[in-house]
Coordinates of C-alpha atoms and ligand atoms in Angstrom, one line a residue:
Chain A
X1 CA 5.1 -4.0 -18.9
X2 CA 5.5 -8.2 -17.8
X3 CA 4.0 -9.1 -14.8
X4 CA 3.7 -12.3 -12.7
X5 CA 1.0 -13.0 -10.1
X6 CA 1.8 -15.4 -7.5
X7 CA -1.6 -17.4 -7.1
X8 CA -2.8 -19.8 -4.2
X9 CA -5.6 -22.6 -4.4
X10 CA -7.6 -22.3 -1.2
X11 CA -9.9 -24.3 0.8
X12 CA -13.8 -23.0 0.6
X13 CA -14.6 -20.1 2.7
X14 CA -17.8 -22.3 3.9
X15 CA -15.4 -25.5 4.0
X16 CA -16.3 -27.4 7.3
X17 CA -13.1 -27.2 9.2
X18 CA -12.6 -30.2 11.5
X19 CA -9.4 -31.6 13.3
X20 CA -8.5 -34.5 13.1
X21 CA -8.3 -37.0 15.7
X22 CA -4.4 -36.8 16.7
X23 CA -4.6 -33.2 17.1
X24 CA -2.0 -32.1 14.7
X25 CA -4.1 -30.7 11.5
X26 CA -7.7 -30.5 10.4
X27 CA -9.4 -33.6 8.3
X28 CA -8.8 -32.3 4.6
X29 CA -10.5 -35.1 2.5
X30 CA -13.6 -33.5 1.4
X31 CA -11.9 -29.7 0.8
X32 CA -12.6 -28.6 -2.2
X33 CA -10.4 -25.7 -3.7
X34 CA -10.8 -22.0 -5.4
X35 CA -8.7 -19.1 -6.0
X36 CA -7.9 -17.0 -2.9
X37 CA -10.3 -14.4 -2.9
X38 CA -7.2 -12.0 -3.0
X39 CA -5.0 -13.4 -5.2
X40 CA -7.9 -12.6 -7.9
X41 CA -7.5 -9.4 -7.2
X42 CA -3.9 -9.1 -7.9
X43 CA -4.5 -11.3 -11.0
X44 CA -7.4 -8.6 -12.5
X45 CA -4.5 -5.6 -11.0
X46 CA -2.2 -7.8 -13.7
X47 CA -4.6 -8.0 -16.9
X48 CA -5.3 -4.3 -17.0
X49 CA -2.0 -2.9 -16.3
X50 CA -1.8 -5.8 -19.8
X51 CA -4.2 -4.2 -21.0
X52 CA -2.7 -0.7 -20.7
X53 CA 1.1 -1.4 -21.0
X54 CA 0.7 -4.2 -23.0
X55 CA 3.0 -7.6 -21.8
X56 CA 2.0 -9.9 -20.3
X57 CA 1.0 -12.6 -17.1
X58 CA 2.4 -15.1 -15.9
X59 CA 0.4 -16.9 -13.2
X60 CA 2.0 -19.5 -10.9
X61 CA 0.7 -21.7 -8.4
X62 CA 2.3 -23.9 -5.9
X63 CA 0.1 -25.6 -3.9
X64 CA -0.3 -30.1 -3.7
X65 CA -1.7 -32.6 -5.9
X66 CA -4.8 -32.5 -4.8
X67 CA -5.6 -28.7 -4.5
X68 CA -7.6 -28.3 -8.1
X69 CA -4.1 -26.0 -9.1
X70 CA -5.7 -26.9 -12.8
X71 CA -9.3 -25.2 -11.7
X72 CA -8.0 -22.3 -10.5
X73 CA -5.0 -22.0 -13.2
X74 CA -7.9 -22.2 -16.2
X75 CA -9.4 -20.0 -14.7
X76 CA -6.8 -17.6 -14.5
X77 CA -6.4 -17.9 -17.9
X78 CA -9.7 -17.2 -18.9
X79 CA -9.6 -13.7 -16.9
X80 CA -6.5 -12.9 -19.5
X81 CA -3.3 -14.9 -18.0
X82 CA -1.3 -15.6 -20.8
X83 CA 1.0 -18.3 -18.8
X84 CA 0.1 -20.9 -16.3
X85 CA 3.5 -22.4 -14.5
X86 CA 2.3 -24.4 -11.2
X87 CA 4.8 -26.9 -9.0
X88 CA 3.1 -29.4 -7.3
X89 CA 4.0 -31.6 -4.5
X90 CA 2.6 -33.5 -1.0
X91 CA 5.3 -30.9 0.6
X92 CA 2.8 -28.0 -0.1
X93 CA 0.4 -29.3 3.0
X94 CA 3.4 -28.8 5.0
X95 CA 5.0 -25.5 4.2
X96 CA 5.0 -22.8 6.3
X97 CA 5.7 -19.3 4.1
X98 CA 9.6 -19.2 4.4
X99 CA 9.3 -22.2 2.2
X100 CA 7.1 -21.9 0.4
X101 CA 8.4 -18.4 -0.7
X102 CA 12.0 -20.3 -0.7
X103 CA 9.8 -22.5 -3.8
X104 CA 8.2 -20.0 -5.6
X105 CA 11.3 -17.5 -5.5
X106 CA 13.2 -20.2 -7.7
X107 CA 10.3 -20.9 -10.2
X108 CA 9.9 -16.7 -11.0
X109 CA 13.6 -16.6 -11.6
X110 CA 13.9 -17.8 -14.8
X111 CA 11.1 -16.1 -16.2
X112 CA 11.0 -11.9 -17.5
X113 CA 9.4 -9.7 -15.3
X114 CA 8.9 -6.5 -14.5
X115 CA 6.6 -6.4 -11.8
X116 CA 5.4 -9.6 -8.4
X117 CA 2.4 -9.8 -6.8
X118 CA 0.8 -11.6 -4.4
X119 CA -1.8 -11.5 -2.6
X120 CA -2.0 -9.8 1.4
X121 CA -2.8 -13.1 3.1
X122 CA -4.3 -16.3 1.7
X123 CA -7.4 -16.9 3.6
X124 CA -6.4 -20.1 4.8
X125 CA -3.8 -19.4 6.8
X126 CA -4.1 -15.5 6.5
X127 CA 0.2 -15.4 7.8
X128 CA 0.5 -12.5 5.6
X129 CA 4.0 -12.8 5.2
X130 CA 4.7 -14.5 1.6
X131 CA 5.0 -12.2 -0.2
X132 CA 6.9 -10.3 1.6
X133 CA 9.4 -12.7 1.7
X134 CA 9.0 -14.0 -1.5
X135 CA 10.5 -10.2 -2.6
X136 CA 13.4 -10.4 -0.4
X137 CA 14.5 -13.5 -1.7
X138 CA 14.6 -12.4 -5.1
X139 CA 16.0 -9.1 -4.3
X140 CA 13.1 -7.2 -5.2
X141 CA 11.9 -3.9 -2.9
X142 CA 8.2 -4.1 -2.0
X143 CA 4.5 -2.5 -1.2
X144 CA 2.3 -4.5 0.3
X145 CA -1.6 -3.7 1.3
X146 CA -1.5 -1.8 -1.8
X147 CA -5.2 -0.7 -2.6
X148 CA -3.4 1.2 -5.5
X149 CA -1.0 1.5 -8.1
X150 CA 0.2 3.8 -10.9
X151 CA 2.8 3.5 -13.6
X152 CA 5.6 6.1 -14.3
X153 CA 5.7 7.2 -17.9
X154 CA 9.3 5.8 -18.1
X155 CA 7.5 3.0 -16.8
X156 CA 10.5 2.8 -15.0
X157 CA 8.7 2.9 -10.9
X158 CA 5.8 2.4 -9.5
X159 CA 3.7 5.2 -6.9
X160 CA 1.3 3.0 -4.8
X161 CA -1.0 3.3 -2.1
X162 CA -0.6 1.2 0.7
X163 CA -3.4 0.7 2.9
X164 CA -2.7 1.4 5.8
X165 CA -5.4 0.9 9.8
X166 CA -8.0 3.5 10.6
X167 CA -8.8 4.9 7.1
X168 CA -5.1 6.2 7.2
X169 CA -3.5 5.5 3.9
X170 CA 0.3 6.2 3.0
X171 CA 1.4 7.2 -0.4
X172 CA 5.5 5.4 -1.5
X173 CA 7.2 4.8 -5.2
X174 CA 9.2 2.0 -5.8
X175 CA 11.2 1.7 -8.7
X176 CA 11.2 -1.3 -10.3
X177 CA 11.2 -4.9 -10.5
X178 CA 9.4 -5.0 -7.4
X179 CA 6.8 -6.3 -5.7
X180 CA 3.0 -5.7 -4.2
X181 CA 1.2 -7.5 -2.6
X182 CA -2.5 -6.8 -3.3
X183 CA -5.3 -5.6 -1.1
X184 CA -9.6 -6.8 -2.0
X185 CA -11.2 -3.5 -3.1
X186 CA -8.0 -2.3 -5.0
X187 CA -10.7 -3.3 -8.3
X188 CA -14.1 -5.5 -9.6
X189 CA -12.2 -8.5 -10.1
X190 CA -14.3 -9.7 -14.1
X191 CA -16.4 -12.5 -15.0
X192 CA -14.8 -15.0 -17.3
X193 CA -16.6 -15.1 -19.9
X194 CA -18.5 -19.0 -21.6
X195 CA -16.4 -18.5 -24.6
X196 CA -13.1 -17.5 -22.2
X197 CA -13.5 -20.6 -20.4
X198 CA -13.5 -22.8 -23.3
X199 CA -10.5 -21.0 -24.3
X200 CA -8.8 -22.0 -21.1
X201 CA -9.9 -25.7 -21.0
X202 CA -7.8 -25.7 -24.1
X203 CA -4.2 -24.5 -23.0
X204 CA -0.5 -25.7 -21.6
X205 CA -0.1 -25.6 -18.1
X206 CA 3.7 -25.7 -17.5
X207 CA 4.8 -28.2 -14.8
X208 CA 7.1 -27.6 -12.2
X209 CA 8.3 -30.5 -10.0
X210 CA 10.1 -29.5 -7.0
X211 CA 13.4 -31.5 -8.6
X212 CA 12.7 -29.0 -11.5
X213 CA 13.7 -26.3 -9.2
X214 CA 16.8 -28.1 -7.2
X215 CA 15.0 -29.1 -3.8
X216 CA 13.4 -32.6 -3.0
X217 CA 10.4 -33.0 -0.4
X218 CA 12.5 -34.5 2.6
X219 CA 14.7 -31.2 1.7
X220 CA 11.9 -28.8 1.7
X221 CA 10.4 -30.5 4.9
X222 CA 13.6 -30.1 6.7
X223 CA 13.9 -26.8 5.9
X224 CA 10.6 -26.3 7.4
X225 CA 11.6 -24.0 11.2
X226 CA 8.5 -24.8 13.1
X227 CA 7.0 -28.0 13.7
X228 CA 3.2 -27.9 14.6
X229 CA 2.2 -29.1 18.1
X230 CA -2.0 -29.4 18.8
X231 CA -4.5 -28.0 17.0
X232 CA -7.4 -26.6 18.9
X233 CA -10.6 -25.2 18.9
X234 CA -10.0 -21.3 20.6
X235 CA -11.4 -20.9 23.3
X236 CA -14.7 -18.8 22.9
X237 CA -14.0 -15.5 24.5
X238 CA -17.8 -14.7 26.1
X239 CA -19.9 -17.4 26.2
X240 CA -22.7 -17.0 23.6
X241 CA -26.2 -17.6 24.3
X242 CA -27.7 -19.0 20.9
X243 CA -31.7 -18.2 20.7
X244 CA -33.7 -21.0 19.3
X245 CA -37.5 -21.1 18.1
X246 CA -39.0 -20.4 14.8
X247 CA -38.2 -17.4 13.1
X248 CA -41.3 -15.2 15.5
X249 CA -39.9 -16.8 18.5
X250 CA -36.5 -15.0 17.9
X251 CA -37.4 -12.1 16.2
X252 CA -39.1 -11.5 20.0
X253 CA -35.9 -13.3 21.6
X254 CA -33.7 -10.3 19.9
X255 CA -36.8 -7.4 20.8
X256 CA -36.5 -8.3 24.2
X257 CA -33.0 -7.7 24.4
X258 CA -33.1 -4.5 22.1
X259 CA -35.2 -3.6 25.0
X260 CA -34.2 -4.7 27.8
X261 CA -31.2 -2.4 26.7
X262 CA -33.5 0.3 26.0
X263 CA -32.9 1.0 22.5
X264 CA -36.4 0.6 21.4
X265 CA -39.9 1.2 24.2
Chain B
X1 CA 21.4 -11.7 29.9
X2 CA 19.0 -12.6 27.5
X3 CA 17.3 -9.9 25.8
X4 CA 13.8 -9.7 24.5
X5 CA 12.8 -6.8 22.1
X6 CA 10.0 -4.9 21.5
X7 CA 9.6 -2.7 18.8
X8 CA 7.9 -0.2 19.8
X9 CA 5.4 1.5 17.0
X10 CA 4.1 5.1 16.6
X11 CA 2.1 6.6 14.1
X12 CA 2.4 11.5 14.3
X13 CA 4.3 10.7 16.9
X14 CA 1.6 8.9 19.2
X15 CA 2.6 4.8 20.1
X16 CA -0.3 2.6 19.1
X17 CA -2.3 0.5 21.9
X18 CA 0.1 -2.6 20.8
X19 CA 3.6 -1.0 21.3
X20 CA 2.1 -1.2 25.2
X21 CA 0.3 -5.0 24.6
X22 CA 3.5 -6.3 23.4
X23 CA 5.5 -5.2 26.5
X24 CA 2.9 -6.8 29.0
X25 CA 3.6 -9.8 27.3
X26 CA 7.5 -9.7 27.4
X27 CA 7.3 -9.1 31.5
X28 CA 5.2 -11.7 31.3
X29 CA 7.8 -13.8 29.9
X30 CA 10.8 -12.5 32.1
X31 CA 8.9 -13.1 34.7
X32 CA 9.4 -17.0 34.4
X33 CA 12.6 -16.7 32.7
X34 CA 14.4 -14.0 34.3
X35 CA 15.1 -12.1 30.0
X36 CA 16.0 -8.6 29.2
X37 CA 13.6 -6.1 28.0
X38 CA 14.4 -3.5 25.7
X39 CA 12.6 -1.3 24.3
X40 CA 12.9 -0.1 20.8
X41 CA 11.5 3.1 18.6
X42 CA 12.9 3.8 15.4
X43 CA 12.1 7.4 14.1
X44 CA 13.6 11.0 13.6
X45 CA 13.3 13.5 16.4
X46 CA 11.8 10.9 18.5
X47 CA 13.5 11.9 21.9
X48 CA 10.1 12.1 24.0
X49 CA 8.5 9.0 22.3
X50 CA 11.5 7.2 23.9
X51 CA 11.3 9.3 27.7
X52 CA 7.8 7.8 27.7
X53 CA 8.4 4.5 26.6
X54 CA 10.6 4.1 29.1
X55 CA 8.3 3.8 32.1
X56 CA 6.2 1.2 31.0
X57 CA 9.3 -0.5 33.7
X58 CA 11.5 -1.6 30.5
X59 CA 15.4 -2.8 31.0
X60 CA 16.7 -0.2 28.6
X61 CA 14.7 2.1 25.8
X62 CA 16.8 2.4 22.5
X63 CA 15.8 4.9 20.3
X64 CA 17.3 4.5 16.5
X65 CA 17.6 7.3 15.0
X66 CA 17.3 9.0 11.0
X67 CA 16.0 11.3 9.0
X68 CA 14.4 8.5 6.4
X69 CA 12.5 7.3 9.7
X70 CA 10.9 10.1 10.4
X71 CA 7.5 7.9 8.2
X72 CA 7.4 5.0 8.0
X73 CA 10.0 3.4 5.9
X74 CA 9.6 -0.5 4.8
X75 CA 13.6 -0.4 3.8
X76 CA 14.7 1.9 6.6
X77 CA 13.1 -0.7 9.4
X78 CA 15.0 -3.5 8.0
X79 CA 18.8 -1.9 7.7
X80 CA 18.0 -0.4 11.0
X81 CA 16.7 -3.1 12.8
X82 CA 19.2 -5.9 11.0
X83 CA 22.6 -4.3 12.0
X84 CA 20.8 -4.0 15.7
X85 CA 19.7 -7.3 15.8
X86 CA 22.9 -9.2 15.4
X87 CA 24.8 -6.9 17.4
X88 CA 21.8 -7.6 20.2
X89 CA 21.6 -10.9 19.5
X90 CA 18.4 -11.2 21.8
X91 CA 15.9 -14.5 21.8
X92 CA 12.9 -13.0 20.9
X93 CA 12.1 -10.4 18.5
X94 CA 8.7 -9.2 19.0
X95 CA 6.6 -6.5 16.4
X96 CA 3.4 -6.2 16.1
X97 CA 1.3 -8.1 14.0
X98 CA 0.5 -4.3 12.5
X99 CA -0.2 -3.3 8.7
X100 CA 4.2 -1.6 9.7
X101 CA 4.3 -5.3 10.8
X102 CA 3.2 -6.9 7.9
X103 CA 5.2 -4.9 5.6
X104 CA 9.2 -4.9 7.0
X105 CA 9.1 -8.9 9.2
X106 CA 8.8 -11.3 7.3
X107 CA 11.5 -9.2 5.2
X108 CA 13.7 -8.7 8.5
X109 CA 12.7 -12.6 9.6
X110 CA 14.2 -13.3 6.8
X111 CA 17.3 -11.1 5.9
X112 CA 19.1 -11.8 10.0
X113 CA 17.8 -16.2 9.5
X114 CA 15.3 -16.1 12.1
X115 CA 12.3 -18.3 12.7
X116 CA 9.2 -16.1 12.4
X117 CA 5.3 -16.6 13.0
X118 CA 3.3 -14.7 11.9
X119 CA 0.1 -13.1 14.1
X120 CA 0.6 -15.1 17.3
X121 CA -2.6 -14.6 19.8
X122 CA -0.5 -16.5 22.4
X123 CA 3.4 -16.7 23.5
X124 CA 5.4 -19.0 26.3
X125 CA 8.8 -20.0 27.2
X126 CA 10.7 -22.5 29.3
X127 CA 13.8 -23.1 29.0
X128 CA 14.4 -20.5 26.7
X129 CA 12.6 -22.9 24.1
X130 CA 9.7 -20.7 21.8
X131 CA 5.8 -22.1 21.7
X132 CA 3.5 -19.8 20.0
X133 CA 0.1 -19.9 19.3
X134 CA -2.2 -18.4 16.0
X135 CA -5.3 -19.5 14.4
X136 CA -5.9 -20.4 10.9
X137 CA -8.6 -20.2 8.7
X138 CA -10.5 -17.2 9.6
X139 CA -10.0 -18.0 13.6
X140 CA -11.8 -21.4 13.2
X141 CA -9.0 -23.4 14.7
X142 CA -5.2 -21.9 17.2
X143 CA -2.1 -24.2 16.3
X144 CA 0.8 -24.3 18.6
X145 CA 4.1 -24.3 16.8
X146 CA 7.5 -25.1 19.1
X147 CA 11.1 -24.8 17.0
X148 CA 12.7 -27.6 17.3
X149 CA 16.2 -25.6 16.0
X150 CA 15.8 -22.1 16.8
X151 CA 17.2 -20.4 19.7
X152 CA 16.5 -17.2 18.5
X153 CA 12.7 -16.5 17.0
X154 CA 10.8 -13.4 15.7
X155 CA 7.0 -13.3 16.4
X156 CA 4.5 -10.6 15.3
X157 CA 1.2 -10.9 17.4
X158 CA -1.9 -9.6 17.0
X159 CA -3.1 -6.0 18.7
X160 CA -6.1 -6.1 21.1
X161 CA -5.3 -9.2 22.9
X162 CA -2.9 -8.5 25.6
X163 CA -3.8 -6.3 28.4
X164 CA -1.7 -3.4 27.7
X165 CA 1.4 -2.6 30.4
X166 CA 1.3 0.2 32.8
X167 CA 3.6 3.4 33.4
X168 CA 6.0 1.7 35.9
X169 CA 6.9 5.3 37.4
X170 CA 10.4 3.6 38.0
X171 CA 12.4 5.3 34.5
X172 CA 14.6 2.6 32.7
X173 CA 17.9 4.2 31.0
X174 CA 17.3 5.7 27.1
X175 CA 20.2 5.1 24.6
X176 CA 20.7 6.9 21.5
X177 CA 21.7 5.0 18.1
X178 CA 22.0 7.0 15.0
X179 CA 20.7 4.7 12.1
X180 CA 23.4 4.0 9.3
X181 CA 21.3 3.5 6.5
X182 CA 22.2 3.7 2.7
X183 CA 19.8 6.4 1.3
X184 CA 21.1 6.5 -2.1
X185 CA 20.8 2.8 -1.9
X186 CA 17.2 2.5 -1.2
X187 CA 14.6 2.0 -3.6
X188 CA 11.2 3.0 -2.1
X189 CA 10.4 6.6 -1.6
X190 CA 7.2 8.3 1.2
X191 CA 5.6 10.2 -0.7
X192 CA 3.1 11.2 1.7
X193 CA 0.2 10.1 4.7
X194 CA -3.7 10.8 4.1
X195 CA -5.6 10.8 7.4
X196 CA -9.3 9.5 6.7
X197 CA -11.6 12.1 6.0
X198 CA -14.1 13.9 7.8
X199 CA -17.2 12.3 6.7
X200 CA -20.7 12.4 6.6
X201 CA -21.7 9.1 8.7
X202 CA -19.4 8.6 11.4
X203 CA -20.8 5.1 12.6
X204 CA -19.0 5.2 15.5
X205 CA -21.6 7.4 17.5
X206 CA -24.3 4.9 17.1
X207 CA -25.8 3.2 20.2
X208 CA -26.8 0.2 18.1
X209 CA -25.7 -1.1 14.4
X210 CA -26.9 -3.2 12.3
X211 CA -23.7 -5.1 9.6
X212 CA -23.5 -6.9 6.9
X213 CA -21.6 -9.5 6.0
X214 CA -21.0 -11.1 2.5
X215 CA -23.8 -13.4 3.7
X216 CA -25.8 -11.3 2.2
X217 CA -24.8 -12.1 -1.3
X218 CA -26.2 -9.5 -3.4
X219 CA -26.5 -5.5 -3.6
X220 CA -30.1 -6.0 -4.5
X221 CA -30.5 -8.0 -1.2
X222 CA -29.4 -4.8 0.9
X223 CA -32.6 -3.3 1.2
X224 CA -33.7 -5.4 3.9
X225 CA -31.2 -5.2 6.1
X226 CA -31.2 -1.8 6.3
X227 CA -34.7 -1.8 7.0
X228 CA -33.8 -3.5 9.6
X229 CA -31.7 -0.9 10.7
X230 CA -34.3 1.2 9.7
X231 CA -37.0 -0.1 12.1
X232 CA -34.2 0.0 15.7
X233 CA -33.5 3.7 15.1
X234 CA -29.4 1.4 14.2
X235 CA -26.6 3.1 11.9
X236 CA -25.8 0.6 9.2
X237 CA -22.0 -1.3 9.0
X238 CA -20.8 -3.7 6.7
X239 CA -17.6 -5.7 6.7
X240 CA -14.5 -5.5 4.3
X241 CA -16.2 -7.4 1.0
X242 CA -19.7 -6.0 1.1
X243 CA -17.6 -2.2 0.8
X244 CA -15.1 -3.8 -1.6
X245 CA -17.7 -4.9 -4.3
X246 CA -19.2 -0.9 -4.2
X247 CA -22.6 -2.7 -2.6
X248 CA -21.9 0.0 0.5
X249 CA -19.0 3.4 1.0
X250 CA -16.1 3.2 2.3
X251 CA -17.7 5.0 6.1
X252 CA -19.8 2.1 7.0
X253 CA -16.7 -0.6 7.2
X254 CA -15.8 -1.9 10.2
X255 CA -12.3 -3.2 11.0
X256 CA -9.0 -2.9 11.8
X257 CA -8.8 -1.0 7.9
X258 CA -12.4 0.9 9.1
X259 CA -14.1 2.3 11.7
X260 CA -13.6 1.1 15.6
X261 CA -17.4 0.4 16.9
X262 CA -18.1 0.7 20.4
X263 CA -22.1 0.7 20.8
X264 CA -24.1 -0.7 23.2
X265 CA -25.8 -3.5 20.8
X266 CA -23.7 -5.0 17.7
X267 CA -26.2 -6.9 15.6
X268 CA -24.1 -8.4 12.7
X269 CA -25.2 -10.3 9.5
X270 CA -24.0 -12.6 7.8
X271 CA -20.5 -11.9 9.1
X272 CA -17.8 -14.5 9.7
X273 CA -15.6 -12.6 12.4
X274 CA -12.5 -12.8 10.8
X275 CA -10.0 -10.8 13.2
X276 CA -9.8 -8.4 10.8
X277 CA -13.4 -7.6 11.2
X278 CA -13.9 -8.1 15.2
X279 CA -10.7 -6.0 15.6
X280 CA -13.1 -3.6 14.7
X281 CA -16.5 -4.2 17.0
X282 CA -15.7 -6.7 20.2
X283 CA -15.7 -3.5 22.7
X284 CA -19.5 -3.2 22.3
X285 CA -21.3 -3.8 25.0
X286 CA -23.8 -6.6 23.3
X287 CA -22.9 -8.4 20.1
X288 CA -26.0 -10.7 18.8
X289 CA -25.1 -12.8 15.1
X290 CA -27.0 -14.3 12.9
X291 CA -25.3 -16.3 10.5
X292 CA -25.8 -20.2 9.1
X293 CA -22.9 -21.3 9.9
X294 CA -22.5 -22.8 13.8
X295 CA -19.0 -22.6 13.7
X296 CA -18.9 -19.1 12.0
X297 CA -16.2 -17.2 14.7
X298 CA -18.5 -14.7 15.2
X299 CA -20.5 -16.7 17.5
X300 CA -17.3 -16.7 20.1
X301 CA -17.4 -12.7 20.5
X302 CA -20.5 -12.6 20.2
X303 CA -23.2 -12.6 23.4
X304 CA -26.9 -13.6 21.3
X305 CA -26.1 -16.2 19.0
X306 CA -28.3 -17.0 16.1
X307 CA -27.8 -20.0 13.3
X308 CA -30.3 -19.6 10.6
X309 CA -30.8 -18.1 7.4
X310 CA -30.2 -14.4 7.6
X311 CA -33.7 -14.3 5.0
X312 CA -35.9 -16.5 7.5
X313 CA -35.1 -14.2 9.9
X314 CA -34.5 -10.1 9.3
X315 CA -37.2 -9.5 7.8
X316 CA -39.9 -11.3 11.0
X317 CA -37.5 -9.0 13.1
X318 CA -38.1 -6.4 10.5
X319 CA -41.8 -6.6 10.7
X320 CA -41.7 -7.6 14.8
X321 CA -40.3 -4.4 16.0
X322 CA -42.2 -2.1 13.1
X323 CA -45.3 -3.7 14.7
X324 CA -44.3 -3.3 18.3
X325 CA -43.2 1.4 17.1
X326 CA -45.8 1.1 15.3
X327 CA -44.9 2.3 12.6
Ligands
LIG401 C1 -4.7 -6.2 5.8 C2 -6.3 -7.0 6.3 C3 -7.1 -5.9 6.5 C4 -8.9 -5.8 6.3 N1 -9.5 -5.0 7.3 C5 -10.9 -5.5 7.3 C6 -12.3 -4.1 8.1 O1 -11.6 -3.2 8.5 N2 -13.2 -4.6 8.7 C7 -13.7 -6.3 7.7 O2 -15.0 -6.5 8.0 N3 -12.9 -7.2 7.1 C8 -11.1 -6.4 6.9 N4 -10.7 -7.9 6.0 C9 -11.2 -9.4 5.6 C10 -11.3 -9.8 6.5 O3 -9.7 -10.4 6.8 C11 -12.3 -10.7 6.3 O4 -11.9 -11.2 4.0 C12 -13.5 -10.0 5.8 O5 -14.4 -9.5 7.5 C13 -14.5 -10.9 5.7 O6 -16.4 -10.9 5.6 P1 -17.6 -11.2 5.4 O7 -17.5 -11.9 7.0 O8 -19.1 -10.4 5.8 O9 -17.6 -12.3 5.1 P2 -17.2 -14.3 4.9 O10 -15.5 -14.2 5.5 O11 -17.4 -14.7 3.6 O12 -18.4 -14.4 5.8 C14 -19.7 -14.5 5.0 C15 -20.9 -15.3 6.5 O13 -21.8 -15.1 6.3 C16 -22.4 -16.1 6.8 N5 -23.8 -16.6 5.7 C17 -23.4 -16.9 4.3 N6 -24.9 -16.7 3.9 C18 -25.9 -16.6 4.9 C19 -27.0 -16.5 5.0 N7 -28.0 -16.7 3.8 N8 -27.5 -16.1 6.2 C20 -26.4 -16.8 7.3 N9 -25.4 -16.5 7.1 C21 -24.9 -16.0 6.2 C22 -21.2 -17.0 6.5 O14 -21.4 -18.5 6.7 C23 -20.3 -17.1 6.5 O15 -19.9 -17.1 8.2 C24 -8.8 -6.8 6.1 C25 -8.5 -8.4 5.4 C26 -6.9 -7.6 5.6 C27 -6.1 -8.8 5.1

């Protein structure tokens, strides 16, 4: 089974987010990047399928030059990917999920695959949109928020669990080729051994420019249907009172709150 | 007259709350712009639901029926809704940002070439021009978007944000439509809906919950929060990563895909406050959060906040309570 996995390089989750002066975006100068959490589960699922059934795992990423793309793709190599492709351009800083999916679709069209995996969402922009849009553009059936994948004997279809809300799940059969968006917890992503990390440093990363895919930066930016009007700090739902002091003093204040509520004597 | 379409969401013959939240927002938008509001239900044998929906002050209810829509089917929804929306050409289509919504809305939008913005927490409309607000970086910032070229829009709206609409007593007309779905061409098939199992622990009934997040760092550190929960007499809850890592069972998970809880006190330890977590706990009477990041979104839904390393605070708190209890 040949699997293509889309991975995104995202700012570290503990990164401090500062809104720029113009209120049109966030200050990205000091950002450090890592593989999107959801994508690491998608990669693991692809590698496990390959280990069971044979085939090849190709990872595809699209991002801006400073997103540490090579670091993320080498991590994919170290964890079992066979080939890695990146599309690099400044434009990705400003693309919406639809336009990003159009770029990814052009890359994937040229690859051999039975299955395409993406994460449910990226932890930076939280759209939960790119994977499903990509499926539509590739003409593939899809299932999103997948927590279990089973392959039929003849490898013609999958039986998957789709996680719904509140502990509900739904079992769906989907014929191959297909696209799944993978949910965290579906597996336990492996750690890469030092040896594999070293070997990954020597592997080739195929680099594509927008022009190689029939796009230009201006054309892509012109395709984005939305415009950022304003970026601002969320309004707080409750006025939080910060408790201050030494750990003992803070503990005492929390105790008072619990007492007030009649929860401790 | 321009139309706003609200796609109702139902599971097992019951509307999900987001349906009524969408309706109330649609009504608010229509107040200033005078849109017609139409509610759409997809299903099979949904007559009763359609009648129920018609009591919420809509201008029209359309019930789109097909055997394949008896259970949720993404392909079925996209086929049925795309032909319906092509015919109606609504200015705005509103869908809940639920798992169903995030599963079919992007495909539907791409099919119709409508611009889509997902997980919106606010919408405003002026001269038929829509602006929407959504969050990024897991709730750390809000971003307002406009649509420079579009005249028709599609949005998914975050559940629990808008106040649900109430029944008005006035009944709107109900139209039944048989969907054309080429069943033989479908590439997906619904097999089974699995309901949550009755588990041994049910944290949703607890008065106090101590909930632990990824900030705990390692399974070996769990006893620190377990001792606190025990000292208080609280149930132990968790955010998703703690469960994904296998450190605590799924029955402990609070949030969209876990339990919804409303205790008197919810103590969040090392939890950032992503919307999927917040959705499961924001009904708590009092929320206390301990997080080392002063900008963590959990503080936006907390009554009391402690900006500190949890390893400095939690053991001291446990000891203090034990002393009071004399244990
Ligand atoms: C479809 C879908 C469904 C989901 N359902 C759920 C759900 O039901 N429940 C749920 O919880 N999530 C759910 N999620 C995941 C959610 O998006 C977040 O990824 C998750 O809630 C993050 O958990 P966390 O806050 O524990 O981890 P993080 O976001 O990693 O936050 C850890 C926090 O700990 C703090 N911290 C770290 N170290 C310390 C320390 N020493 N002392 C104090 N603070 C510290 C950090 O500052 C940070 O704020 C879902 C996601 C999707 C896409």
